[in-house]
Short mmCIF file of C-alpha atoms in Angstrom, two decimals:
data_model
loop_
_atom_site.label_atom_id
_atom_site.label_comp_id
_atom_site.label_asym_id
_atom_site.label_seq_id
_atom_site.Cartn_x
_atom_site.Cartn_y
_atom_site.Cartn_z
CA MET B 16 43.63 126.07 134.31
CA THR B 17 44.77 123.29 131.99
CA ALA B 18 47.07 120.65 133.44
CA HIS B 19 50.49 120.10 131.94
CA PRO B 20 50.45 117.09 129.56
CA ASN B 21 53.11 115.30 131.63
CA THR B 22 51.25 115.77 134.90
CA PRO B 23 49.90 112.43 136.11
CA ASP B 24 46.16 112.18 136.61
CA GLU B 25 46.61 111.01 140.17
CA GLU B 26 48.79 112.62 142.78
CA ARG B 27 51.68 110.52 144.03
CA GLU B 28 53.72 110.79 147.16
CA PRO B 29 57.21 112.18 146.63
CA GLY B 30 59.57 109.31 145.85
CA ALA B 31 56.72 106.96 144.91
CA TYR B 32 57.55 107.07 141.19
CA GLU B 33 57.92 103.71 139.49
CA PRO B 34 59.50 103.64 136.00
CA SER B 35 57.29 102.23 133.27
CA GLN B 36 58.00 98.85 131.69
CA ARG B 37 58.78 100.69 128.45
CA MET B 38 61.51 102.67 130.21
CA LYS B 39 62.88 99.52 131.87
CA ASP B 40 62.93 97.71 128.51
CA ALA B 41 64.70 100.64 126.83
CA GLU B 42 67.29 100.73 129.61
CA ALA B 43 67.86 96.97 129.30
CA ALA B 44 68.29 97.32 125.53
CA MET B 45 70.82 100.13 126.02
CA GLN B 46 72.75 98.05 128.56
CA GLU B 47 72.77 95.07 126.20
CA ALA B 48 73.99 97.25 123.33
CA ALA B 49 76.74 98.75 125.52
CA GLU B 50 77.93 95.27 126.54
CA GLU B 51 77.96 94.16 122.89
CA ALA B 52 79.88 97.29 121.89
CA GLU B 53 82.46 96.60 124.61
CA ARG B 54 82.81 92.97 123.46
CA LEU B 55 83.31 94.12 119.86
CA ARG B 56 85.82 96.77 120.94
CA HIS B 57 87.97 94.12 122.64
CA GLU B 58 87.64 91.81 119.64
CA TYR B 59 88.72 94.63 117.30
CA ARG B 60 91.71 95.49 119.49
CA ARG B 61 92.75 91.81 119.58
CA VAL B 62 92.55 91.59 115.78
CA LEU B 63 94.57 94.81 115.43
CA ALA B 64 97.27 93.37 117.70
CA GLU B 65 97.40 90.15 115.68
CA GLU B 66 97.58 92.10 112.42
CA LEU B 67 100.31 94.36 113.79
CA ALA B 68 102.38 91.34 114.81
CA ALA B 69 101.88 89.64 111.43
CA SER B 70 102.45 92.76 109.33
CA GLY B 71 106.02 93.49 110.33
CA LEU B 72 105.18 97.20 110.27
CA SER B 73 106.18 99.69 112.91
CA GLN B 74 103.44 100.93 115.19
CA ARG B 75 103.62 104.34 113.49
CA LYS B 76 103.17 102.89 109.99
CA PHE B 77 100.46 100.50 111.14
CA SER B 78 98.51 103.32 112.80
CA GLU B 79 98.08 104.92 109.36
CA PHE B 80 95.76 102.03 108.45
CA THR B 81 93.61 102.41 111.56
CA PRO B 82 91.42 105.12 113.06
CA TYR B 83 93.85 105.24 116.00
CA THR B 84 96.90 107.34 116.78
CA GLU B 85 100.34 105.81 117.07
CA GLN B 86 100.09 106.12 120.86
CA THR B 87 96.82 104.17 120.93
CA VAL B 88 98.29 101.46 118.68
CA LYS B 89 101.26 101.32 121.05
CA GLY B 90 98.86 100.82 123.97
CA ILE B 91 97.03 98.05 122.14
CA ALA B 92 100.34 96.37 121.26
CA THR B 93 101.47 96.55 124.88
CA GLU B 94 98.13 95.20 126.10
CA TYR B 95 98.44 92.15 123.83
CA GLY B 96 102.19 91.66 124.19
CA VAL B 97 103.22 92.68 120.67
CA LYS B 98 106.82 93.86 120.66
CA PRO B 99 107.60 97.03 118.69
CA LYS B 100 109.39 96.65 115.36
CA ARG B 101 112.51 98.77 115.33
CA LYS B 102 115.44 99.16 113.06
CA PRO B 103 118.54 97.68 114.67
CA THR B 104 120.41 100.37 116.57
CA VAL B 105 123.54 98.31 117.12
CA LYS B 106 125.51 96.79 114.28
CA SER B 107 127.14 93.43 114.68
CA ILE B 108 130.93 93.46 114.73
CA ASN B 109 130.79 90.57 112.26
CA SER B 110 129.08 92.58 109.51
#
C-alpha cells in the first residue's frame, strides 16, 4: 500500500507536532500585515474625520464620497469629536 503524500516518514507521538519554520514565518508575515492594515485603517479614519470637519458637509453628504454608510461616517465623526453639521432648527428673534 502506498503511503499518503502528507504522511511523515517517521511516526510521531500524538501532540508532538512542531510547525515548520516556513509556517512560522508565514504566520509572522500575516500578523505583521494585519497590524499594518489596522494602523492604516485608523489613519484613514482620522483623515476622514479631518476632511469631514474641514468640508462643512453633513455626514450624509460626506458619506457619498466614501465607501462608508452615513452611520459609519457618524461613528467615525463621534470617535474623533467632529460635531454634525445641521441646518439651524431655531430662528433668532432678531432676524
